[in-house]
Structures are given as C-alpha cells and as structure tokens.
Coordinates of C-alpha atoms in Angstrom, one line a residue:
Chain C
M549 CA 28.9 10.9 -25.2
P550 CA 25.6 9.6 -26.4
E551 CA 22.6 11.4 -25.8
F552 CA 20.0 8.7 -23.2
I553 CA 17.2 10.9 -23.4
I554 CA 15.6 13.1 -26.3
V555 CA 12.7 15.0 -26.1
N556 CA 12.0 15.8 -29.9
N557 CA 9.7 18.6 -31.0
M558 CA 7.2 17.3 -28.0
K559 CA 3.6 18.8 -27.7
C560 CA 1.4 17.3 -24.7
G561 CA -0.5 18.1 -22.2
Y562 CA -4.9 17.8 -20.7
S563 CA -6.7 19.2 -24.3
G564 CA -8.6 22.8 -23.6
S565 CA -6.6 23.4 -21.0
F566 CA -3.0 23.5 -20.1
M567 CA -0.5 22.1 -23.1
L568 CA 2.9 22.0 -23.5
E569 CA 4.4 23.1 -26.3
Q570 CA 7.6 22.4 -28.8
I571 CA 9.8 21.1 -26.2
N572 CA 12.8 19.9 -26.8
F573 CA 16.1 18.9 -24.7
E574 CA 19.0 16.0 -24.4
I575 CA 20.3 14.5 -21.8
E576 CA 23.2 12.7 -21.6
K577 CA 24.0 9.6 -20.1
G578 CA 25.3 9.3 -16.7
S579 CA 24.0 13.3 -16.2
F580 CA 21.7 15.2 -13.5
T581 CA 19.8 17.0 -14.8
G582 CA 17.3 19.5 -12.8
I583 CA 14.4 20.9 -14.3
I584 CA 13.2 24.3 -13.2
G585 CA 10.4 26.6 -13.7
P586 CA 8.1 28.5 -11.5
N587 CA 4.5 27.4 -10.4
G588 CA 2.7 26.1 -13.9
S589 CA 4.8 25.9 -15.7
G590 CA 5.2 22.8 -16.4
K591 CA 7.3 20.9 -15.2
T592 CA 5.1 17.7 -13.9
T593 CA 3.2 17.6 -17.1
L594 CA 6.8 17.1 -18.8
F595 CA 7.7 14.6 -16.7
K596 CA 3.8 13.1 -16.4
A597 CA 4.6 12.4 -20.3
I598 CA 7.9 10.6 -19.6
T599 CA 6.3 8.4 -16.9
G600 CA 3.4 7.4 -19.5
E601 CA 1.1 9.3 -17.4
I602 CA -0.3 11.4 -19.8
L603 CA -0.4 11.2 -24.0
I604 CA 2.4 12.6 -25.7
K605 CA 0.0 14.6 -28.9
K606 CA 3.2 15.4 -31.3
G607 CA 6.6 14.2 -32.1
N608 CA 8.4 12.2 -29.3
I609 CA 10.5 11.2 -26.2
L610 CA 13.4 8.5 -26.8
L611 CA 15.7 6.5 -24.3
N612 CA 17.9 5.1 -25.3
S613 CA 17.0 5.7 -28.7
T614 CA 13.5 3.8 -28.0
D615 CA 10.3 6.2 -28.1
T616 CA 9.1 5.7 -24.3
S617 CA 5.7 5.7 -25.4
T618 CA 5.9 2.1 -27.5
M619 CA 7.4 0.4 -23.6
S620 CA 5.0 -1.6 -22.0
P621 CA 4.1 -1.3 -18.3
R622 CA 6.7 -3.6 -16.9
K623 CA 9.7 -2.5 -18.7
K624 CA 9.3 1.2 -18.8
A625 CA 9.4 0.1 -15.2
R626 CA 13.2 -1.3 -15.9
K627 CA 13.7 2.0 -17.0
I628 CA 13.0 4.3 -14.8
A629 CA 12.1 4.9 -11.6
I630 CA 10.4 7.6 -10.3
V631 CA 10.1 9.0 -6.8
T632 CA 7.7 11.4 -5.9
Q633 CA 7.3 14.4 -3.6
N634 CA 4.9 13.3 -1.3
T635 CA 5.5 10.0 1.2
E636 CA 4.7 6.6 0.2
A637 CA 2.4 6.5 3.7
A638 CA 0.6 3.2 3.9
D639 CA 1.1 0.3 6.4
I640 CA 3.4 -1.8 5.0
S641 CA 6.7 -2.1 6.1
V642 CA 10.0 -0.7 4.7
G643 CA 12.0 -4.2 3.7
D644 CA 8.7 -4.6 1.6
Y645 CA 7.8 -1.6 0.5
V646 CA 11.6 -1.5 -1.5
L647 CA 11.1 -5.1 -2.2
M648 CA 8.5 -3.6 -4.3
G649 CA 10.8 -2.3 -6.6
R650 CA 11.6 -5.4 -7.8
M651 CA 7.5 -5.9 -9.1
P652 CA 9.6 -5.2 -12.7
Y653 CA 10.9 -8.4 -12.4
K654 CA 8.2 -10.4 -11.7
S655 CA 6.4 -12.5 -13.7
H656 CA 2.3 -13.4 -12.8
F657 CA 3.3 -16.8 -11.6
Q658 CA 6.1 -15.3 -9.3
L659 CA 4.2 -15.0 -6.0
F660 CA 6.8 -14.0 -3.8
E661 CA 10.8 -12.7 -4.1
N662 CA 13.5 -14.6 -4.4
K663 CA 17.5 -14.9 -2.5
E664 CA 18.8 -12.2 -4.7
D665 CA 15.9 -9.9 -4.5
E666 CA 16.4 -9.5 -1.2
V667 CA 20.1 -9.0 -1.2
L668 CA 19.0 -6.2 -3.9
A669 CA 17.4 -4.9 -1.3
N670 CA 19.1 -5.2 1.6
K671 CA 22.2 -2.7 -0.4
F672 CA 20.2 -0.4 -1.4
M673 CA 18.6 -0.5 1.8
E674 CA 22.3 0.1 3.3
L675 CA 22.6 1.7 1.4
T676 CA 20.6 4.9 1.4
G677 CA 20.8 4.4 5.8
V678 CA 17.2 2.3 6.0
F679 CA 18.4 -0.8 6.3
K680 CA 18.0 0.0 10.1
L681 CA 14.1 0.4 9.1
K682 CA 13.4 -2.8 7.7
N683 CA 10.3 -3.6 9.6
K684 CA 9.5 0.3 10.9
L685 CA 5.6 0.8 9.0
M686 CA 6.6 3.4 5.8
C687 CA 3.8 5.5 8.1
E688 CA 5.9 5.4 11.2
L689 CA 8.9 7.0 9.7
S690 CA 8.9 11.0 9.5
G691 CA 9.0 12.8 6.3
G692 CA 13.3 12.8 5.8
E693 CA 13.0 8.3 6.4
Q694 CA 10.4 8.3 3.9
Q695 CA 12.0 9.4 0.8
L696 CA 15.2 7.5 1.7
A697 CA 13.3 4.6 1.4
A698 CA 12.0 5.8 -1.2
I699 CA 14.7 6.4 -3.3
A700 CA 16.2 2.4 -1.8
R701 CA 13.0 0.8 -3.4
A702 CA 13.7 3.7 -6.6
L703 CA 17.1 2.1 -7.0
T704 CA 16.4 -1.4 -6.8
Q705 CA 13.8 -1.6 -9.6
E706 CA 17.5 -1.3 -11.0
P707 CA 16.8 2.0 -13.5
N708 CA 18.7 3.3 -15.8
L709 CA 17.3 6.4 -15.3
L710 CA 15.9 8.3 -11.9
L711 CA 13.2 11.0 -11.6
L712 CA 12.6 13.0 -8.7
D713 CA 10.2 14.7 -9.0
E714 CA 11.1 17.9 -6.0
P715 CA 11.7 14.5 -3.7
T716 CA 13.4 17.1 -1.1
S717 CA 9.8 19.8 -0.7
H718 CA 8.6 19.4 2.8
L719 CA 12.0 18.6 4.2
D720 CA 14.4 20.8 6.1
I721 CA 17.6 22.2 5.0
S722 CA 20.0 19.1 7.1
H723 CA 17.5 16.4 5.2
Q724 CA 17.2 18.7 1.9
M725 CA 21.5 18.0 1.7
Q726 CA 21.1 14.5 3.3
I727 CA 18.7 13.4 0.5
L728 CA 20.8 15.4 -2.8
N729 CA 24.1 14.7 -1.4
L730 CA 22.3 10.8 -1.6
I731 CA 21.4 11.9 -5.3
Q732 CA 24.4 12.8 -5.8
Q733 CA 26.4 9.8 -5.6
L734 CA 23.8 7.7 -6.9
N735 CA 24.9 9.7 -10.3
E736 CA 28.6 10.0 -9.9
N737 CA 29.0 5.7 -8.4
L738 CA 26.7 4.2 -9.8
N739 CA 26.9 6.0 -13.4
L740 CA 22.6 6.7 -13.2
T741 CA 21.4 9.6 -15.5
V742 CA 19.2 11.6 -12.9
L743 CA 16.1 13.3 -13.5
M744 CA 14.7 15.8 -11.4
I745 CA 11.8 18.6 -10.2
I746 CA 12.7 20.9 -8.0
H747 CA 12.2 24.5 -6.9
D748 CA 14.8 25.9 -5.2
L749 CA 17.5 27.4 -7.3
N750 CA 20.1 27.4 -4.8
L751 CA 19.9 23.1 -4.2
A752 CA 19.7 23.9 -7.9
G753 CA 22.5 25.2 -9.2
E754 CA 25.0 23.5 -6.7
Y755 CA 24.2 20.3 -7.4
C756 CA 22.6 19.9 -11.0
D757 CA 25.7 19.7 -14.2
Y758 CA 23.2 20.6 -16.1
L759 CA 19.7 22.6 -15.3
V760 CA 16.3 23.8 -17.6
M761 CA 13.7 26.2 -17.2
M762 CA 10.5 25.8 -17.8
N763 CA 8.2 28.9 -18.8
N764 CA 4.9 28.7 -19.6
G765 CA 4.4 25.5 -21.1
E766 CA 8.2 25.6 -23.0
V767 CA 11.7 25.9 -22.8
F768 CA 12.4 29.3 -22.0
A769 CA 16.5 28.2 -20.8
K770 CA 18.7 24.7 -20.5
G771 CA 22.1 24.9 -20.7
K772 CA 24.2 24.1 -17.1
P773 CA 23.8 26.1 -14.1
E774 CA 25.5 29.2 -14.9
E775 CA 24.0 30.1 -17.9
V776 CA 20.5 29.3 -16.9
L777 CA 20.7 31.2 -13.7
N778 CA 21.7 34.1 -14.3
Y779 CA 19.5 37.6 -12.9
K780 CA 17.9 38.3 -16.3
N781 CA 17.0 34.4 -17.2
I782 CA 15.4 34.6 -13.2
E783 CA 13.2 38.2 -13.8
K784 CA 11.4 36.8 -16.3
V785 CA 10.2 33.8 -15.3
Y786 CA 10.1 34.2 -11.6
K787 CA 8.6 37.8 -12.5
T788 CA 11.5 38.6 -9.0
V789 CA 15.0 40.6 -8.8
V790 CA 17.4 38.6 -7.5
I791 CA 21.2 38.9 -6.7
T792 CA 23.1 35.9 -8.3
Q793 CA 26.3 34.7 -7.6
E794 CA 29.1 32.8 -8.0
N795 CA 29.8 30.0 -4.5
P796 CA 33.4 30.5 -3.5
F797 CA 33.6 27.0 -2.7
S798 CA 31.7 24.9 -5.8
K799 CA 32.0 28.2 -8.1
K800 CA 27.3 27.3 -8.9
P801 CA 26.0 30.7 -9.0
T802 CA 23.7 31.5 -5.6
I803 CA 20.6 33.5 -5.8
L804 CA 20.3 36.6 -3.3
L805 CA 16.8 36.8 -2.9
V806 CA 15.6 40.6 -1.9
S807 CA 12.6 41.3 -0.2
A808 CA 9.9 44.5 -2.1
K809 CA 10.7 46.8 1.3
T810 CA 14.4 46.4 1.4
L811 CA 14.2 47.1 -2.7
N812 CA 12.3 50.3 -1.9
G813 CA 15.4 51.1 0.6
I814 CA 17.7 50.6 -2.7
R815 CA 15.0 52.9 -4.6
N816 CA 15.4 56.1 -2.1
D817 CA 18.6 55.6 -1.5
Chain O
M1297 CA 14.5 -15.9 6.0
R1298 CA 12.2 -17.7 9.4
G1299 CA 10.7 -15.2 10.6
K1300 CA 8.7 -12.7 7.1
Y1301 CA 6.4 -15.4 6.6
F1302 CA 6.1 -17.5 10.0
K1303 CA 3.6 -15.7 10.9
Q1304 CA 1.8 -15.3 8.2
G1305 CA 1.8 -18.9 7.1
I1306 CA 1.3 -20.2 10.8
G1307 CA -1.8 -17.8 10.5
I1308 CA -3.3 -19.5 7.0
L1309 CA -2.4 -23.6 9.3
V1310 CA -4.6 -21.9 11.9
L1311 CA -7.4 -20.9 9.3
L1312 CA -7.0 -25.2 7.3
I1313 CA -7.5 -26.8 11.1
L1314 CA -10.1 -23.9 12.5
L1315 CA -12.2 -25.2 8.9
I1316 CA -11.7 -28.8 8.9
L1317 CA -13.0 -28.9 13.0
S1318 CA -15.8 -26.2 11.4
I1319 CA -16.9 -29.2 8.5
L1320 CA -16.8 -31.7 10.8
L1321 CA -19.2 -29.4 13.7
A1322 CA -21.7 -28.9 10.3
L1323 CA -21.5 -32.9 10.4
S1324 CA -22.3 -33.8 13.2
V1325 CA -24.3 -31.1 14.9
G1326 CA -27.9 -31.0 13.6
E1327 CA -31.7 -32.2 14.0
I1328 CA -29.5 -35.8 14.3
N1329 CA -26.0 -35.5 16.2
F1330 CA -23.8 -37.5 15.4
S1331 CA -20.1 -38.1 16.9
I1332 CA -16.9 -37.9 15.5
K1333 CA -16.9 -41.6 15.6
E1334 CA -19.9 -42.0 13.9
L1335 CA -18.9 -40.1 11.2
V1336 CA -16.2 -42.0 10.4
E1337 CA -18.8 -45.8 10.7
I1338 CA -21.0 -43.6 8.1
S1339 CA -18.9 -43.0 6.0
R1340 CA -17.0 -46.6 6.1
N1341 CA -20.9 -47.6 5.7
K1342 CA -22.5 -45.1 3.0
T1343 CA -25.7 -46.9 3.8
G1344 CA -28.1 -46.1 5.6
I1345 CA -30.3 -43.0 6.5
E1346 CA -27.7 -41.3 8.6
Y1347 CA -25.8 -41.9 5.2
T1348 CA -28.3 -40.5 2.9
I1349 CA -28.2 -37.2 5.7
I1350 CA -24.7 -36.6 5.3
S1351 CA -24.5 -36.9 1.8
N1352 CA -27.5 -35.8 0.9
I1353 CA -28.2 -33.1 3.0
R1354 CA -25.4 -31.6 4.8
F1355 CA -21.8 -31.5 3.0
P1356 CA -24.2 -29.8 -0.3
R1357 CA -24.8 -27.0 2.1
I1358 CA -21.5 -27.5 4.0
L1359 CA -19.8 -26.9 0.2
L1360 CA -22.3 -24.7 -0.7
G1361 CA -21.4 -23.0 2.3
L1362 CA -17.6 -22.9 2.1
S1363 CA -17.9 -21.6 -1.8
V1364 CA -20.6 -18.8 -1.0
G1365 CA -18.3 -17.9 2.4
G1366 CA -15.1 -17.9 0.5
A1367 CA -16.5 -16.1 -2.9
L1368 CA -17.6 -13.3 -0.7
S1369 CA -15.1 -12.8 1.0
L1370 CA -12.1 -12.9 -1.2
A1371 CA -14.2 -10.9 -3.8
G1372 CA -14.8 -8.4 -0.4
V1373 CA -11.1 -8.4 0.1
I1374 CA -10.5 -7.8 -3.6
L1375 CA -13.1 -5.2 -4.1
Q1376 CA -11.7 -2.7 -0.8
G1377 CA -7.4 -3.8 -2.6
V1378 CA -8.3 -1.9 -5.7
Y1379 CA -10.9 0.5 -4.4
R1380 CA -8.2 1.1 -1.5
N1381 CA -11.0 2.0 0.9
P1382 CA -11.7 -0.6 3.9
L1383 CA -16.1 -0.2 4.3
V1384 CA -16.5 -1.5 0.7
E1385 CA -17.7 -4.8 0.4
P1386 CA -19.9 -7.0 -2.7
Y1387 CA -23.2 -5.5 -1.5
T1388 CA -22.3 -1.8 -2.0
L1389 CA -21.6 -1.6 -5.7
G1390 CA -25.2 -2.7 -5.5
I1391 CA -24.6 -6.5 -7.2
S1392 CA -26.7 -7.7 -4.7
G1393 CA -30.1 -5.4 -5.1
G1394 CA -29.3 -6.5 -9.1
A1395 CA -29.5 -9.8 -7.8
A1396 CA -31.8 -9.0 -5.9
L1397 CA -34.2 -7.1 -8.1
G1398 CA -33.7 -9.5 -11.3
V1399 CA -35.5 -12.4 -9.1
A1400 CA -37.4 -10.1 -7.9
I1401 CA -38.7 -9.4 -11.6
T1402 CA -38.7 -13.9 -12.5
I1403 CA -41.8 -14.3 -9.2
V1404 CA -43.3 -10.6 -9.9
F1405 CA -43.4 -11.2 -13.4
N1406 CA -44.1 -15.3 -13.6
L1407 CA -41.0 -15.9 -15.7
N1408 CA -40.0 -19.3 -14.0
I1409 CA -42.1 -21.5 -16.3
V1410 CA -39.5 -20.3 -18.9
L1411 CA -36.5 -22.7 -17.8
G1412 CA -37.8 -24.8 -14.1
L1413 CA -35.3 -24.9 -11.3
Y1414 CA -32.9 -22.3 -12.9
M1415 CA -34.8 -19.6 -13.4
L1416 CA -34.1 -17.6 -10.8
P1417 CA -30.5 -18.5 -10.0
L1418 CA -30.5 -17.4 -13.6
S1419 CA -32.2 -14.4 -13.2
G1420 CA -30.4 -14.1 -10.0
F1421 CA -27.0 -13.8 -11.5
L1422 CA -27.8 -11.9 -14.4
G1423 CA -29.0 -8.9 -12.8
A1424 CA -25.8 -9.0 -10.8
I1425 CA -24.1 -9.3 -13.7
S1426 CA -26.0 -6.3 -15.7
T1427 CA -25.9 -4.0 -13.2
V1428 CA -22.6 -4.6 -12.8
F1429 CA -21.9 -3.6 -16.4
I1430 CA -23.8 -0.8 -15.7
V1431 CA -21.7 0.3 -13.4
Y1432 CA -18.7 -0.6 -15.6
I1433 CA -20.0 1.8 -18.5
L1434 CA -21.3 4.3 -16.8
S1435 CA -17.6 4.1 -14.8
I1436 CA -15.3 4.9 -17.9
S1437 CA -14.9 8.2 -18.9
K1438 CA -12.1 8.9 -21.9
N1439 CA -11.5 5.4 -22.0
R1440 CA -10.0 5.6 -18.4
F1441 CA -12.0 3.9 -15.4
N1442 CA -12.3 6.6 -13.1
I1443 CA -12.0 4.0 -10.0
N1444 CA -13.9 7.4 -7.3
K1445 CA -16.8 7.6 -10.5
M1446 CA -17.9 4.2 -9.7
L1447 CA -18.3 3.5 -5.9
L1448 CA -20.6 6.1 -6.0
I1449 CA -22.4 5.0 -9.5
G1450 CA -22.3 1.2 -7.4
V1451 CA -23.7 3.4 -4.1
M1452 CA -26.9 4.9 -6.9
I1453 CA -27.5 1.7 -8.6
S1454 CA -27.6 0.1 -5.5
F1455 CA -30.4 3.0 -4.1
I1456 CA -32.3 2.6 -8.1
S1457 CA -32.4 -1.4 -7.3
S1458 CA -33.1 -1.1 -4.2
S1459 CA -36.3 0.9 -5.3
S1460 CA -37.7 -0.9 -7.5
M1461 CA -37.9 -3.7 -5.5
M1462 CA -39.5 -2.1 -3.2
F1463 CA -41.5 -0.7 -5.4
L1464 CA -42.4 -5.0 -6.8
L1465 CA -43.1 -5.5 -3.1
S1466 CA -45.8 -3.3 -2.5
T1467 CA -47.5 -3.9 -5.9
T1468 CA -47.2 -7.8 -6.2
T1469 CA -49.5 -10.5 -4.8
A1470 CA -49.2 -11.6 -1.2
E1471 CA -48.0 -15.0 -2.2
N1472 CA -44.7 -13.3 -4.3
L1473 CA -44.0 -10.5 -1.8
H1474 CA -43.4 -13.9 0.3
S1475 CA -41.7 -16.1 -2.7
I1476 CA -39.2 -12.9 -3.1
V1477 CA -38.6 -11.9 0.7
F1478 CA -37.8 -16.1 0.6
W1479 CA -35.4 -15.4 -1.3
I1480 CA -33.5 -12.8 -0.5
M1481 CA -33.0 -13.3 3.0
G1482 CA -30.3 -15.9 1.4
S1483 CA -30.0 -20.0 2.5
L1484 CA -27.7 -22.4 2.0
D1485 CA -30.3 -25.1 1.1
E1486 CA -30.3 -25.4 -2.4
P1487 CA -31.5 -28.7 -3.9
N1488 CA -29.2 -29.5 -7.4
M1489 CA -26.1 -31.0 -6.7
L1490 CA -24.6 -29.6 -10.1
L1491 CA -25.6 -25.6 -9.3
V1492 CA -24.0 -26.5 -5.7
K1493 CA -20.9 -28.1 -7.4
S1494 CA -21.1 -24.8 -10.0
V1495 CA -20.5 -22.5 -7.5
F1496 CA -17.3 -24.1 -5.3
Y1497 CA -15.2 -24.5 -9.0
A1498 CA -16.2 -20.9 -9.4
S1499 CA -15.1 -20.1 -6.5
I1500 CA -11.9 -22.2 -7.2
A1501 CA -11.3 -20.2 -9.8
G1502 CA -11.9 -16.7 -9.2
L1503 CA -8.7 -17.9 -6.2
C1504 CA -6.9 -18.8 -8.9
I1505 CA -7.6 -16.0 -11.0
T1506 CA -7.1 -13.1 -8.3
Y1507 CA -3.6 -15.0 -7.0
L1508 CA -2.1 -14.1 -10.3
F1509 CA -2.5 -9.9 -9.7
A1510 CA -1.7 -10.3 -6.4
N1511 CA 1.7 -9.1 -6.1
P1512 CA -0.2 -6.0 -9.0
L1513 CA -3.0 -5.3 -5.8
N1514 CA -0.1 -4.9 -3.1
A1515 CA 1.6 -2.2 -5.0
L1516 CA -2.2 -1.0 -5.5
R1517 CA -2.1 -0.3 -2.2
L1518 CA 0.9 2.8 -2.3
G1519 CA -2.2 4.5 -5.1
E1520 CA -2.6 4.0 -8.4
S1521 CA -0.2 6.0 -9.7
K1522 CA 2.4 4.7 -7.6
A1523 CA 1.8 1.2 -9.3
K1524 CA 2.2 1.9 -12.0
H1525 CA 5.7 3.6 -11.8
L1526 CA 5.8 0.2 -10.5
G1527 CA 5.5 -1.4 -14.2
V1528 CA 1.3 -2.5 -13.3
N1529 CA -1.2 -2.0 -15.3
T1530 CA -3.7 -0.4 -13.8
S1531 CA -6.2 -0.2 -15.7
F1532 CA -5.8 -4.0 -17.0
T1533 CA -5.9 -5.3 -13.4
I1534 CA -8.4 -3.4 -11.6
R1535 CA -11.0 -4.8 -14.5
V1536 CA -10.3 -8.3 -14.1
L1537 CA -10.8 -7.9 -10.6
F1538 CA -13.3 -6.1 -10.5
I1539 CA -15.1 -8.1 -12.6
T1540 CA -14.2 -11.4 -10.7
A1541 CA -15.3 -9.7 -7.4
S1542 CA -18.5 -9.1 -9.3
V1543 CA -19.2 -12.7 -10.8
L1544 CA -17.9 -14.0 -7.7
T1545 CA -20.7 -12.2 -6.0
G1546 CA -23.3 -12.6 -8.7
I1547 CA -22.5 -17.1 -8.2
S1548 CA -23.1 -16.7 -4.8
V1549 CA -26.3 -14.6 -4.4
S1550 CA -27.5 -16.2 -7.7
V1551 CA -27.6 -19.4 -5.2
A1552 CA -27.8 -18.2 -2.0
G1553 CA -29.6 -15.6 -1.7
V1554 CA -28.4 -12.5 0.0
I1555 CA -25.9 -13.0 3.0
G1556 CA -24.8 -9.9 3.9
F1557 CA -21.3 -8.2 6.1
V1558 CA -18.9 -11.7 4.9
G1559 CA -17.3 -9.6 1.9
L1560 CA -17.3 -6.8 4.9
I1561 CA -15.9 -8.3 8.3
I1562 CA -13.9 -11.8 7.5
P1563 CA -10.9 -9.4 5.4
H1564 CA -11.2 -6.6 7.8
L1565 CA -10.5 -8.8 11.2
L1566 CA -7.9 -11.0 8.9
R1567 CA -6.1 -7.9 7.6
L1568 CA -5.4 -6.9 11.8
V1569 CA -4.1 -10.3 12.5
I1570 CA -2.5 -11.2 9.6
G1571 CA -1.6 -7.8 8.6
S1572 CA -2.4 -6.7 4.6
D1573 CA -0.2 -8.8 2.8
Y1574 CA -2.6 -9.3 -0.7
R1575 CA -0.3 -12.8 -1.4
I1576 CA -0.9 -14.0 2.1
L1577 CA -4.7 -11.7 2.3
L1578 CA -6.7 -13.4 -0.4
L1579 CA -6.2 -17.6 0.6
A1580 CA -6.2 -16.6 4.4
S1581 CA -9.4 -13.8 3.8
F1582 CA -11.1 -17.1 1.4
L1583 CA -11.2 -19.8 4.1
G1584 CA -12.0 -17.2 7.0
G1585 CA -15.1 -16.6 5.3
S1586 CA -16.0 -20.3 4.1
I1587 CA -14.9 -21.2 8.4
F1588 CA -17.7 -18.0 9.0
V1589 CA -20.6 -19.1 6.5
I1590 CA -20.3 -22.5 7.7
V1591 CA -20.5 -21.7 11.3
C1592 CA -23.4 -19.3 10.8
D1593 CA -25.7 -21.6 9.6
V1594 CA -25.3 -24.4 11.8
I1595 CA -26.5 -21.7 14.0
S1596 CA -29.0 -20.6 11.7
R1597 CA -30.5 -24.5 11.7
T1598 CA -30.0 -26.0 14.5
I1599 CA -30.9 -22.6 17.1
I1600 CA -34.6 -22.4 16.5
A1601 CA -34.9 -26.2 15.4
P1602 CA -36.6 -27.5 13.9
N1603 CA -36.4 -24.5 11.5
E1604 CA -34.5 -23.0 10.6
L1605 CA -33.3 -19.0 10.5
P1606 CA -32.1 -16.8 7.4
I1607 CA -28.4 -17.3 7.0
G1608 CA -28.2 -13.3 5.9
V1609 CA -29.7 -12.7 9.6
I1610 CA -26.7 -14.8 11.7
T1611 CA -24.4 -13.6 9.7
G1612 CA -25.2 -10.3 10.3
M1613 CA -26.0 -10.7 14.0
I1614 CA -22.4 -12.6 15.3
G1615 CA -20.7 -10.9 12.0
G1616 CA -21.5 -6.8 13.0
L1617 CA -21.1 -7.8 16.7
V1618 CA -17.7 -9.2 16.8
F1619 CA -16.1 -6.2 14.1
I1620 CA -17.4 -3.8 17.4
V1621 CA -15.3 -5.8 20.1
V1622 CA -12.3 -6.5 17.5
I1623 CA -12.0 -3.2 16.0
S1624 CA -12.8 -1.3 19.6
K1625 CA -10.7 -3.9 21.8
S1626 CA -7.9 -3.6 19.3
K1627 CA -5.4 -0.2 18.7
F1628 CA -6.9 0.4 15.4
K1629 CA -4.6 2.2 13.6
N1630 CA -6.8 5.5 10.9
H1631 CA -5.1 4.3 7.5

C-alpha cells in the first residue's frame, strides 16, 4: 500500500523557544494513527505543521505526493479536515455549522449552499447521530454532541485525511467510546485516513493501528501499538511506572497504573 | 427548504418596505409638508418652488442619509465580525477621531484655501485613512496580523487624536472653534451633489465587496483558526474587510461629520431579530442603518424647526434609548 502522508526530516516550531527536529514518519492510506506523548512533547506543534498554522523550517510534509506547504488554504481544506479538542460553542445552528464544511468548495460568488451540499450535510449528520439536533444552536449542545457535530462538519468537507486533536479529552468514558467507535467505523467504512492526537494510552492502544510516540520535540518510537506501548518506552517518556498487559479480547496492549504509595508498599514487601 | 431562509427573507422585505416609507416620510415632512398625493403631482410637473425643495434640498439629504447610514452600519457589522466583539464600531478604532483631527487641522491652519469646498471632506477623509494606516501598520508583527493588538492600538490612537483635538480647540480662535464643533456634530446638509453621489456609489461598492466575503465572515464566527481549517484565507479576508470598513467610515465621516452609534446599534438590534448569518445580516444592516439615519434626520430638522439639531444628537439619544429597552427586554444571550 502506498504511503499517504510522508513527514520528511521536518523541522518546525517557534523560533527562540520550542522546536521539533528531524521528524520522520509515514502513514498509510486508510490507516488509523495515534500521536501520543507527554504534555509539551510537540504533538500539537506537529499538528500545526500539518495544518499549515506554523511554518516548516526544514524538510516537508507530503500528502499524496504533494507538498502541503504549497497548497492553498482552500485546496488543503478539501483534503484535510480538522476536529479540535475545544468545542465550537458559537450561536450557530448545528445544520448551518455542518454545512460550513462545504465552504472549501464554494466560490466567492456562491452565497448559499446548493441541493447537493444539503444532501451531503444531512447524510453525515445522520451518520454521526446529530440530525435530530439540526435546528439547535451549537452552544446549547453537550460536549459530546458538539464533538459529534464537529465530526459531521469535518466529513462534509469530504477530506482524504481526518485530523483529530484530542477529540475526547473533555468527555466521560461512555462518550469517549462513542466518539472513538464512530471514528473507527468511518476509518473502516469510508477508508478515511485518520491521524489523532490522544492522551489516553489505553484508548490509543485499543483503537489505533499505528502509533507515533513523541518526546522532547522528537519521534521517540513508532510502530504498532504492541511495539510502542511497552513499559520501558512509557517509563522513559512519561517518567512513570506502569504495568502493560494484553487485552484478552482485542489482543491490544493495555496499561495499568501504579500509584507511588502502592509502589512503596511493593518495595517494602 | 421554505423554512430555512423564510424568516430572514421576510425580514429583508420588511426592511425594504420601511426604507421606502422612511424615504416618503423624509420627502414629505419639513418646513412645508406635502401629502403623498402632492408629492406625486410635484414629481410629475417638475416645476415650481416645491419641486426645487424636493429635488435640490430633501432628495440629496435622503440619498446622503441612505448612503451614510448604510455605510456606517455596514462598517460596524464588518468590524464586529472581524473582531468577534459585538461592542466594536467604526469609531472604536479611532477612524472618526482621525477624521475630526484632519478637519480641525485644516480649519486651524487655514488650509481651506487650497481646494475650497472640497478641502474639509478631503482632510476628514485623509485624517481617517491615515489613522487606519497607522493602526494597520502597528498591528502587524512578524508579517502577521494581530487582531487584539489592533483593537487596543485603535482605542489608543482614538484617545490620542481626541486629546490633540482638545489641544487645537483650546488654543484656536473662537471662530475656528465654532467651525470645528459644527463640523464634528455632523449634518446631512451637503450642497455638493457630486459629493453626495460619490458617497452613495462608494457605499454600494462597499456592500458588494463585503458580500464577496460573507461566507468567510460566517466562518470567522468560529474563530480565526477554525476559519482557517475551513479553507478561509483569514489574513487576506481580514485585511480586505478592515480596509473596506475603514474607507466606508472615512468617506461617511468626511462628508456628514461624526454620526455616532449607527454602527453599534443597528447591527446589534438586527442580530437579535434575524440572527447572525452574515449573508443576510450584511444587507439587513445596510438597510437598517439607512432607515435609522433617514428617520433621525427628519427628526433633527423638524423637532426645533426652523432651526436644526445636529443629527449625531438624535442618533445617539434615540439609538441609545431604543437599544437599552430592547436589550433589557430580550433574552440576551451572552456569547
């Protein structure tokens, strides 16, 4: 399978402060990749480099063989759709918000959406389960519903790549699972390439096919979850003692946390 | 599909009808009152003193009111969209202060002799545009546009120009003082039809340019970075809209003086009625501003007839009161 995204010896960041150096990894088309790493390790900076919010100083990011820094904002928005962690709490109806996903396809002279745009938006609202909330305002929705609407909007952009920046960080486990199950379905059914920053290592291990572990502005480890999520890597990067096990059903790695008190107890025994 | 834009469509229709009614009111009311029937007759005959009153005095005022009201309200709604702040209006950014300072300098240093009649509007316009230019240049750092910095610099420039104005006012002669104050208070009494027409065409052009950016303005409601994610070239959009709003304000202020509150009140009230979709709100604000200024002008020239009150007094008082009543009665949502 050809590589869909190639991050090529890239250097980027904020001059004088934080920098990402020598970032290299490839993502296959249709894969579900997670970016993990502690706070301040450079996950969001990497994301901003892909979306074009910060300039790449060296190297490049190729999306389907096209350098992303040469793409116009409109063209990029047709290829890459983004769902961020903070919700879009504007006083705008869910229906209108999801329709905004058609913006990259509209010319300056097209004021209103056409029938096809409406059909597409309705389809993705039904798929994500927010169709019944169509006439509600975004600011009236719960956090989980807002994220579902954001995913519907992202899908309406008909992207090749779905970028998610901690989409479940403010949600309870039931909503976290709901969102991630949906993303997994989209990844499989629509063959949508997904790249997601995620903090929860158990969720990362369970849902992602491939993980990129960041540390201090560098890629520390990359590969299948069982290759990346071992206790040595986690201890080194997160400076925390953990126990890793295999989930008996999914055969994916799961992580058990050990508090300092328990750890001291074990040592004393 | 009928439902979606039906309410907004009705809103625009109602505003259009109100605009026609306000124009008819402004044509018929004054020192001499005409009935609608008389108006039709006068416009058919095209002779006599009545026709002169209608075509040379009342019509230019209405056209100027329509243009200035529309332009100021449009500039307000644009800036509120760009800054995502409902309290920004054209004057917050020091545009009117700059215009007033330009006029004051021209009067104090007696520069009127250069271009005669055109000198005051020109100096007002130059004052407004140079203020905008300074705000614009100071807000760009590392080739990027900082919106919040721009707002703060605008407010500061506004203070500096009003202090400079005070300085000029306190040091100049009584005669100059009178001319400056008279100009600042604002009036739609502009004898030069060419200027009136220019303001009209400029305001219509401003409306057309803004409409090209109606969808990007909608995307900016989600914030600059989310608008970028939707493919909007935010920095270009903000620059074009900012310049458009500034030129609209500069032109209005330079011909009609400082007419306050229009850009703040009208978009706010219309948002409460027809929502924040800029594809509707831009036109609605233009029409609303036109109606408001035309009606306020009728009041300003009839309330103490045969004398005339500065229109800024009326827009401030009526607008402010209506605004307070509507806001306190509506279920005002704080976001």
